[in-house]
Structure formats: structure tokens, C-alpha cells
CSV table of N, CA and C in Angstrom, one decimal:
chain,number,residue,atom,x,y,z
A,1,MET,N,118.8,-39.9,59.9
A,1,MET,CA,117.4,-39.5,59.5
A,1,MET,C,116.6,-40.7,59.4
A,2,ASN,N,115.4,-40.7,59.9
A,2,ASN,CA,114.4,-41.7,59.8
A,2,ASN,C,114.1,-42.1,58.4
A,3,SER,N,113.9,-43.4,58.1
A,3,SER,CA,113.7,-43.9,56.7
A,3,SER,C,112.5,-43.2,56.0
A,4,ALA,N,111.4,-43.1,56.7
A,4,ALA,CA,110.2,-42.5,56.1
A,4,ALA,C,110.5,-41.0,55.7
A,5,VAL,N,111.2,-40.3,56.6
A,5,VAL,CA,111.5,-38.9,56.4
A,5,VAL,C,112.5,-38.8,55.2
A,6,ALA,N,113.5,-39.7,55.1
A,6,ALA,CA,114.5,-39.7,54.0
A,6,ALA,C,113.8,-40.0,52.7
A,7,VAL,N,112.8,-40.9,52.7
A,7,VAL,CA,112.1,-41.2,51.4
A,7,VAL,C,111.2,-40.0,51.0
A,8,SER,N,110.5,-39.4,52.0
A,8,SER,CA,109.7,-38.2,51.7
A,8,SER,C,110.6,-37.0,51.1
A,9,LYS,N,111.7,-36.8,51.8
A,9,LYS,CA,112.6,-35.7,51.4
A,9,LYS,C,113.1,-36.0,50.0
A,10,ALA,N,113.6,-37.2,49.7
A,10,ALA,CA,114.1,-37.6,48.4
A,10,ALA,C,113.1,-37.4,47.3
A,11,ARG,N,111.8,-37.8,47.6
A,11,ARG,CA,110.7,-37.6,46.6
A,11,ARG,C,110.5,-36.1,46.4
A,12,THR,N,110.5,-35.3,47.4
A,12,THR,CA,110.3,-33.9,47.2
A,12,THR,C,111.4,-33.2,46.5
A,13,ASP,N,112.6,-33.6,46.8
A,13,ASP,CA,113.8,-33.0,46.2
A,13,ASP,C,113.9,-33.3,44.7
A,14,LEU,N,113.3,-34.3,44.2
A,14,LEU,CA,113.3,-34.6,42.8
A,14,LEU,C,112.6,-33.4,42.0
A,15,ALA,N,111.7,-32.8,42.7
A,15,ALA,CA,110.9,-31.6,42.1
A,15,ALA,C,110.3,-31.9,40.8
A,16,LEU,N,109.7,-33.1,40.7
A,16,LEU,CA,109.0,-33.5,39.5
A,16,LEU,C,107.5,-33.4,39.6
A,17,GLY,N,107.0,-33.0,40.7
A,17,GLY,CA,105.5,-32.8,40.9
A,17,GLY,C,104.9,-34.1,41.3
A,18,ASP,N,103.6,-34.2,41.3
A,18,ASP,CA,102.8,-35.3,41.8
A,18,ASP,C,102.8,-36.5,40.8
A,19,ALA,N,103.0,-36.1,39.5
A,19,ALA,CA,102.9,-37.2,38.4
A,19,ALA,C,104.0,-36.9,37.4
A,20,PHE,N,104.6,-37.9,36.9
A,20,PHE,CA,105.7,-37.8,35.9
A,20,PHE,C,105.9,-39.1,35.2
A,21,SER,N,106.6,-39.0,34.1
A,21,SER,CA,106.8,-40.2,33.3
A,21,SER,C,108.1,-40.9,33.8
A,22,PHE,N,108.2,-42.1,33.4
A,22,PHE,CA,109.5,-42.9,33.8
A,22,PHE,C,110.7,-42.2,33.2
A,23,ASP,N,110.5,-41.7,31.9
A,23,ASP,CA,111.6,-41.0,31.2
A,23,ASP,C,112.0,-39.7,31.9
A,24,ALA,N,111.0,-39.0,32.4
A,24,ALA,CA,111.3,-37.8,33.1
A,24,ALA,C,112.1,-38.1,34.4
A,25,LEU,N,111.7,-39.2,35.1
A,25,LEU,CA,112.4,-39.6,36.3
A,25,LEU,C,113.8,-39.9,36.0
A,26,VAL,N,114.1,-40.7,35.0
A,26,VAL,CA,115.5,-41.1,34.7
A,26,VAL,C,116.3,-39.8,34.3
A,27,ALA,N,115.7,-38.9,33.6
A,27,ALA,CA,116.4,-37.7,33.2
A,27,ALA,C,116.7,-36.8,34.4
A,28,ALA,N,115.8,-36.8,35.4
A,28,ALA,CA,116.0,-36.0,36.6
A,28,ALA,C,117.1,-36.6,37.5
A,29,VAL,N,117.2,-38.0,37.5
A,29,VAL,CA,118.3,-38.6,38.3
A,29,VAL,C,119.6,-38.4,37.5
A,30,GLU,N,119.6,-38.5,36.2
A,30,GLU,CA,120.8,-38.3,35.5
A,30,GLU,C,121.3,-36.9,35.7
A,31,GLN,N,120.4,-35.9,35.7
A,31,GLN,CA,120.8,-34.5,35.9
A,31,GLN,C,121.4,-34.3,37.3
A,32,ARG,N,120.7,-34.9,38.3
A,32,ARG,CA,121.1,-34.8,39.7
A,32,ARG,C,122.5,-35.4,39.9
A,33,ARG,N,122.8,-36.5,39.2
A,33,ARG,CA,124.1,-37.2,39.4
A,33,ARG,C,125.1,-36.7,38.4
A,34,GLY,N,124.7,-36.0,37.4
A,34,GLY,CA,125.7,-35.5,36.4
A,34,GLY,C,126.3,-36.6,35.6
A,35,ARG,N,125.5,-37.6,35.3
A,35,ARG,CA,126.0,-38.7,34.5
A,35,ARG,C,124.8,-39.5,33.9
A,36,SER,N,125.0,-40.2,32.8
A,36,SER,CA,123.9,-40.9,32.2
A,36,SER,C,123.6,-42.2,32.9
A,37,ILE,N,122.4,-42.7,32.7
A,37,ILE,CA,122.0,-44.0,33.3
A,37,ILE,C,121.6,-44.9,32.1
A,38,ARG,N,122.2,-46.1,32.0
A,38,ARG,CA,121.9,-47.1,31.0
A,38,ARG,C,121.2,-48.3,31.7
A,39,ILE,N,120.1,-48.7,31.1
A,39,ILE,CA,119.3,-49.7,31.6
A,39,ILE,C,119.3,-50.9,30.7
A,40,VAL,N,119.8,-52.1,31.2
A,40,VAL,CA,120.0,-53.2,30.3
A,40,VAL,C,119.4,-54.5,30.9
A,41,GLU,N,118.7,-55.3,30.1
A,41,GLU,CA,118.3,-56.6,30.5
A,41,GLU,C,119.4,-57.5,30.5
A,42,LEU,N,119.6,-58.3,31.6
A,42,LEU,CA,120.7,-59.3,31.7
A,42,LEU,C,120.1,-60.7,32.1
A,43,GLU,N,120.1,-61.6,31.1
A,43,GLU,CA,119.5,-62.9,31.3
A,43,GLU,C,120.1,-63.6,32.5
A,44,GLU,N,121.4,-63.5,32.8
A,44,GLU,CA,122.0,-64.2,33.8
A,44,GLU,C,121.5,-63.9,35.2
A,45,LEU,N,121.0,-62.7,35.4
A,45,LEU,CA,120.5,-62.3,36.7
A,45,LEU,C,119.4,-63.2,37.2
A,46,GLY,N,118.4,-63.5,36.4
A,46,GLY,CA,117.3,-64.3,36.9
A,46,GLY,C,117.7,-65.8,37.0
A,47,HIS,N,118.5,-66.3,36.1
A,47,HIS,CA,118.8,-67.7,36.1
A,47,HIS,C,119.9,-68.1,37.0
A,48,GLU,N,121.1,-67.5,36.8
A,48,GLU,CA,122.3,-67.9,37.5
A,48,GLU,C,122.4,-67.2,38.8
A,49,ALA,N,122.0,-66.0,38.9
A,49,ALA,CA,122.3,-65.2,40.2
A,49,ALA,C,121.0,-65.1,41.1
A,50,ASN,N,119.9,-65.4,40.5
A,50,ASN,CA,118.6,-65.3,41.3
A,50,ASN,C,118.4,-63.9,41.8
A,51,LEU,N,118.7,-62.9,41.0
A,51,LEU,CA,118.5,-61.5,41.4
A,51,LEU,C,117.6,-60.8,40.5
A,52,CYS,N,116.9,-59.8,40.9
A,52,CYS,CA,116.0,-59.0,40.1
A,52,CYS,C,116.7,-57.9,39.3
A,53,ALA,N,117.7,-57.2,40.0
A,53,ALA,CA,118.4,-56.1,39.4
A,53,ALA,C,119.7,-55.8,40.1
A,54,LEU,N,120.6,-55.2,39.4
A,54,LEU,CA,121.8,-54.8,40.0
A,54,LEU,C,122.2,-53.4,39.5
A,55,LEU,N,122.9,-52.7,40.3
A,55,LEU,CA,123.3,-51.3,40.0
A,55,LEU,C,124.8,-51.3,40.0
A,56,VAL,N,125.4,-50.7,38.9
A,56,VAL,CA,126.8,-50.6,38.8
A,56,VAL,C,127.2,-49.1,38.5
A,57,GLU,N,128.1,-48.6,39.3
A,57,GLU,CA,128.5,-47.2,39.1
A,57,GLU,C,129.9,-47.3,38.3
A,58,LEU,N,129.9,-46.9,37.1
A,58,LEU,CA,131.1,-46.8,36.3
A,58,LEU,C,131.7,-45.4,36.4
A,59,GLU,N,132.8,-45.2,35.7
A,59,GLU,CA,133.4,-43.9,35.7
A,59,GLU,C,132.5,-42.8,35.1
A,60,ALA,N,131.9,-43.1,34.0
A,60,ALA,CA,131.1,-42.1,33.3
A,60,ALA,C,129.6,-42.3,33.3
A,61,GLU,N,129.1,-43.4,33.8
A,61,GLU,CA,127.7,-43.7,33.8
A,61,GLU,C,127.3,-44.7,34.8
A,62,ASP,N,126.0,-44.7,35.1
A,62,ASP,CA,125.5,-45.7,36.0
A,62,ASP,C,124.8,-46.8,35.1
A,63,LEU,N,124.9,-48.0,35.5
A,63,LEU,CA,124.3,-49.1,34.7
A,63,LEU,C,123.3,-49.8,35.7
A,64,ILE,N,122.1,-50.0,35.2
A,64,ILE,CA,121.1,-50.8,35.9
A,64,ILE,C,120.8,-52.0,35.1
A,65,PHE,N,121.2,-53.2,35.6
A,65,PHE,CA,120.9,-54.4,35.0
A,65,PHE,C,119.6,-55.0,35.6
A,66,HIS,N,118.7,-55.5,34.8
A,66,HIS,CA,117.5,-56.2,35.4
A,66,HIS,C,117.3,-57.5,34.7
A,67,ALA,N,116.7,-58.4,35.5
A,67,ALA,CA,116.4,-59.7,35.0
A,67,ALA,C,115.3,-59.7,34.0
A,68,PRO,N,115.3,-60.6,33.1
A,68,PRO,CA,114.1,-60.7,32.1
A,68,PRO,C,112.8,-61.0,32.9
A,69,THR,N,111.8,-60.4,32.4
A,69,THR,CA,110.4,-60.7,32.9
A,69,THR,C,109.4,-60.3,31.8
A,70,GLU,N,108.3,-61.1,31.8
A,70,GLU,CA,107.3,-60.8,30.8
A,70,GLU,C,106.4,-59.6,31.2
A,71,SER,N,106.5,-59.2,32.5
A,71,SER,CA,105.7,-58.2,33.0
A,71,SER,C,106.4,-56.8,33.0
A,72,GLN,N,105.8,-55.9,32.2
A,72,GLN,CA,106.4,-54.6,32.2
A,72,GLN,C,106.4,-53.9,33.6
A,73,LEU,N,105.4,-54.2,34.4
A,73,LEU,CA,105.3,-53.6,35.7
A,73,LEU,C,106.4,-54.1,36.6
A,74,HIS,N,106.7,-55.4,36.5
A,74,HIS,CA,107.8,-56.0,37.3
A,74,HIS,C,109.2,-55.4,36.9
A,75,ARG,N,109.4,-55.3,35.6
A,75,ARG,CA,110.6,-54.7,35.1
A,75,ARG,C,110.7,-53.3,35.6
A,76,GLN,N,109.7,-52.5,35.5
A,76,GLN,CA,109.7,-51.1,36.0
A,76,GLN,C,110.0,-51.1,37.4
A,77,GLN,N,109.4,-51.9,38.2
A,77,GLN,CA,109.7,-51.9,39.7
A,77,GLN,C,111.2,-52.3,40.0
A,78,PHE,N,111.7,-53.3,39.2
A,78,PHE,CA,113.1,-53.6,39.4
A,78,PHE,C,114.0,-52.4,39.2
A,79,VAL,N,113.7,-51.7,38.1
A,79,VAL,CA,114.5,-50.5,37.8
A,79,VAL,C,114.3,-49.4,38.8
A,80,LEU,N,113.0,-49.1,39.1
A,80,LEU,CA,112.7,-48.1,40.1
A,80,LEU,C,113.4,-48.3,41.4
A,81,HIS,N,113.5,-49.5,41.9
A,81,HIS,CA,114.2,-49.9,43.1
A,81,HIS,C,115.7,-49.4,43.0
A,82,GLU,N,116.3,-49.7,41.9
A,82,GLU,CA,117.7,-49.3,41.7
A,82,GLU,C,117.9,-47.8,41.6
A,83,LEU,N,116.9,-47.2,40.9
A,83,LEU,CA,116.9,-45.7,40.8
A,83,LEU,C,116.8,-45.1,42.2
A,84,ALA,N,115.9,-45.7,43.0
A,84,ALA,CA,115.7,-45.2,44.4
A,84,ALA,C,117.0,-45.3,45.2
A,85,HIS,N,117.8,-46.3,45.0
A,85,HIS,CA,119.1,-46.4,45.7
A,85,HIS,C,120.0,-45.2,45.2
A,86,LEU,N,120.0,-44.9,43.9
A,86,LEU,CA,120.8,-43.8,43.4
A,86,LEU,C,120.3,-42.5,44.1
A,87,ILE,N,118.9,-42.3,44.1
A,87,ILE,CA,118.3,-41.1,44.6
A,87,ILE,C,118.7,-40.9,46.1
A,88,LEU,N,118.6,-42.0,46.8
A,88,LEU,CA,118.9,-42.0,48.3
A,88,LEU,C,120.4,-41.9,48.6
A,89,GLY,N,121.2,-42.1,47.6
A,89,GLY,CA,122.7,-42.0,47.8
A,89,GLY,C,123.3,-43.3,48.4
A,90,HIS,N,122.6,-44.4,48.2
A,90,HIS,CA,123.1,-45.7,48.7
A,90,HIS,C,124.3,-46.2,48.0
A,91,ILE,N,124.7,-45.7,46.9
A,91,ILE,CA,125.7,-46.3,46.1
A,91,ILE,C,127.1,-45.7,46.5
A,92,ASP,N,127.1,-44.5,46.9
A,92,ASP,CA,128.4,-43.8,47.2
A,92,ASP,C,129.3,-44.6,48.2
A,93,GLY,N,130.5,-44.9,47.8
A,93,GLY,CA,131.4,-45.5,48.7
A,93,GLY,C,131.3,-47.0,48.9
A,94,GLU,N,130.4,-47.6,48.2
A,94,GLU,CA,130.1,-49.1,48.4
A,94,GLU,C,131.3,-49.9,47.8
A,95,GLU,N,131.8,-50.9,48.5
A,95,GLU,CA,132.8,-51.7,48.0
A,95,GLU,C,132.4,-53.2,48.2
A,96,LEU,N,131.7,-53.7,47.2
A,96,LEU,CA,131.2,-55.1,47.3
A,96,LEU,C,131.8,-56.0,46.2
A,97,ARG,N,131.8,-57.2,46.4
A,97,ARG,CA,132.3,-58.2,45.4
A,97,ARG,C,131.2,-58.7,44.6
A,98,VAL,N,131.4,-58.9,43.3
A,98,VAL,CA,130.4,-59.4,42.4
A,98,VAL,C,131.0,-60.6,41.7
A,99,PRO,N,130.2,-61.7,41.5
A,99,PRO,CA,130.6,-62.9,40.9
A,99,PRO,C,131.1,-62.6,39.4
A,100,ASP,N,132.2,-63.1,39.0
A,100,ASP,CA,132.8,-62.9,37.7
A,100,ASP,C,131.9,-63.2,36.6
A,101,PHE,N,131.1,-64.3,36.7
A,101,PHE,CA,130.2,-64.7,35.6
A,101,PHE,C,129.2,-63.7,35.3
A,102,LEU,N,128.8,-62.8,36.2
A,102,LEU,CA,127.8,-61.8,35.9
A,102,LEU,C,128.3,-60.7,34.9
A,103,LEU,N,129.5,-60.2,35.1
A,103,LEU,CA,130.0,-59.1,34.3
A,103,LEU,C,131.5,-59.4,34.0
A,104,PRO,N,131.7,-60.5,33.2
A,104,PRO,CA,133.1,-60.9,32.9
A,104,PRO,C,133.9,-59.9,32.2
A,105,ASP,N,133.3,-59.0,31.4
A,105,ASP,CA,134.1,-58.0,30.7
A,105,ASP,C,134.4,-56.7,31.4
A,106,ILE,N,133.9,-56.6,32.6
A,106,ILE,CA,134.1,-55.4,33.4
A,106,ILE,C,135.2,-55.7,34.4
A,107,PRO,N,136.2,-54.8,34.5
A,107,PRO,CA,137.4,-55.0,35.4
A,107,PRO,C,136.9,-55.2,36.9
A,108,PRO,N,137.7,-56.0,37.6
A,108,PRO,CA,137.4,-56.3,39.0
A,108,PRO,C,137.2,-55.1,39.9
A,109,ALA,N,138.0,-54.0,39.6
A,109,ALA,CA,137.9,-52.8,40.4
A,109,ALA,C,136.5,-52.1,40.2
A,110,THR,N,136.0,-52.2,39.0
A,110,THR,CA,134.7,-51.6,38.7
A,110,THR,C,133.6,-52.5,39.3
A,111,ARG,N,133.8,-53.8,39.2
A,111,ARG,CA,132.8,-54.8,39.7
A,111,ARG,C,132.6,-54.6,41.2
A,112,ARG,N,133.7,-54.2,41.9
A,112,ARG,CA,133.5,-54.0,43.4
A,112,ARG,C,132.6,-52.9,43.8
A,113,ARG,N,132.3,-52.0,42.8
A,113,ARG,CA,131.4,-50.9,43.1
A,113,ARG,C,129.9,-51.3,42.8
A,114,LEU,N,129.7,-52.5,42.4
A,114,LEU,CA,128.4,-53.0,42.1
A,114,LEU,C,127.6,-53.2,43.4
A,115,LEU,N,126.4,-52.8,43.4
A,115,LEU,CA,125.5,-53.0,44.6
A,115,LEU,C,124.7,-54.2,44.4
A,116,ARG,N,124.9,-55.2,45.3
A,116,ARG,CA,124.2,-56.4,45.2
A,116,ARG,C,123.5,-56.5,46.5
A,117,ARG,N,122.2,-56.4,46.5
A,117,ARG,CA,121.4,-56.3,47.7
A,117,ARG,C,120.5,-57.5,47.8
A,118,GLN,N,120.6,-58.3,48.9
A,118,GLN,CA,119.8,-59.5,49.0
A,118,GLN,C,119.1,-59.5,50.4
A,119,ASN,N,119.5,-58.7,51.3
A,119,ASN,CA,118.9,-58.6,52.7
A,119,ASN,C,117.7,-57.7,52.6
A,120,LEU,N,116.5,-58.2,52.4
A,120,LEU,CA,115.3,-57.3,52.2
A,120,LEU,C,114.9,-56.6,53.5
A,121,SER,N,115.4,-57.0,54.7
A,121,SER,CA,115.0,-56.3,55.9
A,121,SER,C,116.0,-55.2,56.2
A,122,ASP,N,117.1,-55.0,55.4
A,122,ASP,CA,118.1,-54.0,55.6
A,122,ASP,C,117.4,-52.6,55.5
A,123,PRO,N,117.6,-51.6,56.3
A,123,PRO,CA,117.0,-50.3,56.2
A,123,PRO,C,117.1,-49.6,54.9
A,124,ASN,N,118.3,-49.8,54.2
A,124,ASN,CA,118.5,-49.2,52.9
A,124,ASN,C,117.5,-49.9,51.9
A,125,GLU,N,117.4,-51.2,52.0
A,125,GLU,CA,116.5,-51.9,51.1
A,125,GLU,C,115.0,-51.5,51.3
A,126,VAL,N,114.6,-51.3,52.6
A,126,VAL,CA,113.3,-50.9,52.9
A,126,VAL,C,113.0,-49.5,52.3
A,127,ALA,N,113.9,-48.6,52.6
A,127,ALA,CA,113.8,-47.2,52.1
A,127,ALA,C,113.7,-47.2,50.5
A,128,ALA,N,114.6,-48.0,49.9
A,128,ALA,CA,114.6,-48.0,48.4
A,128,ALA,C,113.3,-48.6,47.9
A,129,GLU,N,112.8,-49.6,48.5
A,129,GLU,CA,111.5,-50.2,48.0
A,129,GLU,C,110.4,-49.2,48.3
A,130,SER,N,110.4,-48.5,49.4
A,130,SER,CA,109.3,-47.5,49.7
A,130,SER,C,109.4,-46.4,48.7
A,131,LEU,N,110.6,-45.9,48.4
A,131,LEU,CA,110.7,-44.8,47.4
A,131,LEU,C,110.3,-45.3,46.0
A,132,ALA,N,110.7,-46.5,45.7
A,132,ALA,CA,110.3,-47.1,44.4
A,132,ALA,C,108.8,-47.2,44.3
A,133,ASP,N,108.1,-47.6,45.3
A,133,ASP,CA,106.6,-47.6,45.3
A,133,ASP,C,106.0,-46.2,45.1
A,134,CYS,N,106.6,-45.2,45.8
A,134,CYS,CA,106.1,-43.8,45.6
A,134,CYS,C,106.3,-43.4,44.1
A,135,LEU,N,107.5,-43.7,43.6
A,135,LEU,CA,107.8,-43.3,42.2
A,135,LEU,C,106.8,-44.0,41.2
A,136,ALA,N,106.6,-45.3,41.5
A,136,ALA,CA,105.7,-46.1,40.6
A,136,ALA,C,104.3,-45.4,40.7
A,137,ALA,N,103.8,-45.0,41.8
A,137,ALA,CA,102.5,-44.4,41.9
A,137,ALA,C,102.4,-43.1,41.1
A,138,ALA,N,103.5,-42.3,41.2
A,138,ALA,CA,103.5,-41.0,40.4
A,138,ALA,C,103.5,-41.3,38.9
A,139,ILE,N,104.3,-42.3,38.5
A,139,ILE,CA,104.3,-42.7,37.1
A,139,ILE,C,102.9,-43.2,36.6
A,140,ARG,N,102.2,-44.0,37.5
A,140,ARG,CA,100.9,-44.4,37.1
A,140,ARG,C,99.9,-43.2,37.0
A,141,LEU,N,100.1,-42.2,37.8
A,141,LEU,CA,99.3,-41.0,37.7
A,141,LEU,C,99.4,-40.3,36.4
A,142,SER,N,100.6,-40.4,35.9
A,142,SER,CA,100.9,-39.6,34.7
A,142,SER,C,100.5,-40.3,33.4
A,143,THR,N,100.1,-41.5,33.5
A,143,THR,CA,99.7,-42.3,32.3
A,143,THR,C,98.3,-41.9,31.9
A,144,THR,N,98.0,-42.0,30.6
A,144,THR,CA,96.6,-41.7,30.2
A,144,THR,C,95.8,-43.0,30.2
A,145,HIS,N,94.6,-42.8,30.0
A,145,HIS,CA,93.7,-44.0,30.0
A,145,HIS,C,94.0,-45.0,28.9
A,146,ASP,N,94.4,-44.5,27.7
A,146,ASP,CA,94.7,-45.3,26.6
A,146,ASP,C,96.0,-46.1,26.9
A,147,SER,N,97.0,-45.5,27.5
A,147,SER,CA,98.2,-46.3,27.7
A,147,SER,C,98.0,-47.3,28.8
A,148,ARG,N,97.1,-47.0,29.7
A,148,ARG,CA,96.8,-48.0,30.7
A,148,ARG,C,96.1,-49.2,30.1
A,149,PHE,N,95.2,-48.9,29.2
A,149,PHE,CA,94.5,-50.0,28.6
A,149,PHE,C,95.4,-50.9,27.8
A,150,VAL,N,96.4,-50.3,27.1
A,150,VAL,CA,97.3,-51.1,26.3
A,150,VAL,C,98.3,-51.9,27.3
A,151,GLU,N,98.7,-51.2,28.4
A,151,GLU,CA,99.5,-51.9,29.3
A,151,GLU,C,98.9,-53.1,29.9
A,152,ILE,N,97.6,-53.0,30.3
A,152,ILE,CA,96.9,-54.1,30.9
A,152,ILE,C,96.4,-55.1,29.9
A,153,PHE,N,95.9,-54.7,28.8
A,153,PHE,CA,95.2,-55.6,27.9
A,153,PHE,C,96.1,-55.9,26.6
A,154,GLY,N,97.2,-55.2,26.5
A,154,GLY,CA,98.0,-55.4,25.3
A,154,GLY,C,97.4,-54.9,24.1
């Protein structure tokens, strides 16, 4: 299936309408996957690994680790990109190696399921970023004027 068609279908299949909150999106993905999603800031991503975010599929939950950033919008985009991979089914069956220093307390067998994406021209990366952009636009539509003011001006 063409990447643009896959992104459009994935967006429609979420059945969230034209505008929704970030929390509603996470809840929809959790329901679709039948497991919880935990989002955690991980200092080592930005400094030691030079990554924005990582996705880990554990037995009972999905973990999204993101690098620290002062920008709420950057943080949201990091997480939306990883959620997009989940929505598009890019995690299933992945067997990748993860450096021990990132997740030293997670067993090696679990770490192998981590998605570490660095090739930005890869079709899966392009599709995930495109879907993340669509999701971000829908989230922006759902915000009120007051929350936008606070988000922009603090």
C-alpha cells in the first residue's frame, strides 16, 4: 500500500474525528493495541544516544521514551512519531539491538524489540512522520484559545 494511502487510512481508522486531545489519542491507541502506553522522559537519549525518542514493546505495555526538551511542541512531536509507528503497525516483529547503556535494567530479549530509527528517508519513517504531523494538526484543532495562549506565552 502506498505510504500516503496508509497514513490516510490509519488516520481514518482511529475514528477520533477531525479534532481530539493528546490524551484521547493515547487512549485510542491503547484500546486498539489492548495494552497501556507509558511515556517517559529519558535523559540519556539526547546526550548519549543522540535520539529524540524510542519505542519499546514489553509483554504488558508499550513504552515511549523521549529525550528532554524545553519545548512542549517538540516533546509532543517526538511522542506522536512513536505513536504513529504503533498505529501503522511498524513495531510488530521487529528484532533490533539496543545499546545496554540506554536500558540497563531491561533484559536483552526485551531490548531487541526496541525500535531505533535513524534513517529518516526510510518509507516507514516518512509515513510515521507524516501521520504524526496529521495527528499534531488534529490536536491543535482541539485546543482552546486559552490553552494556546498559555502554550505559546507561558
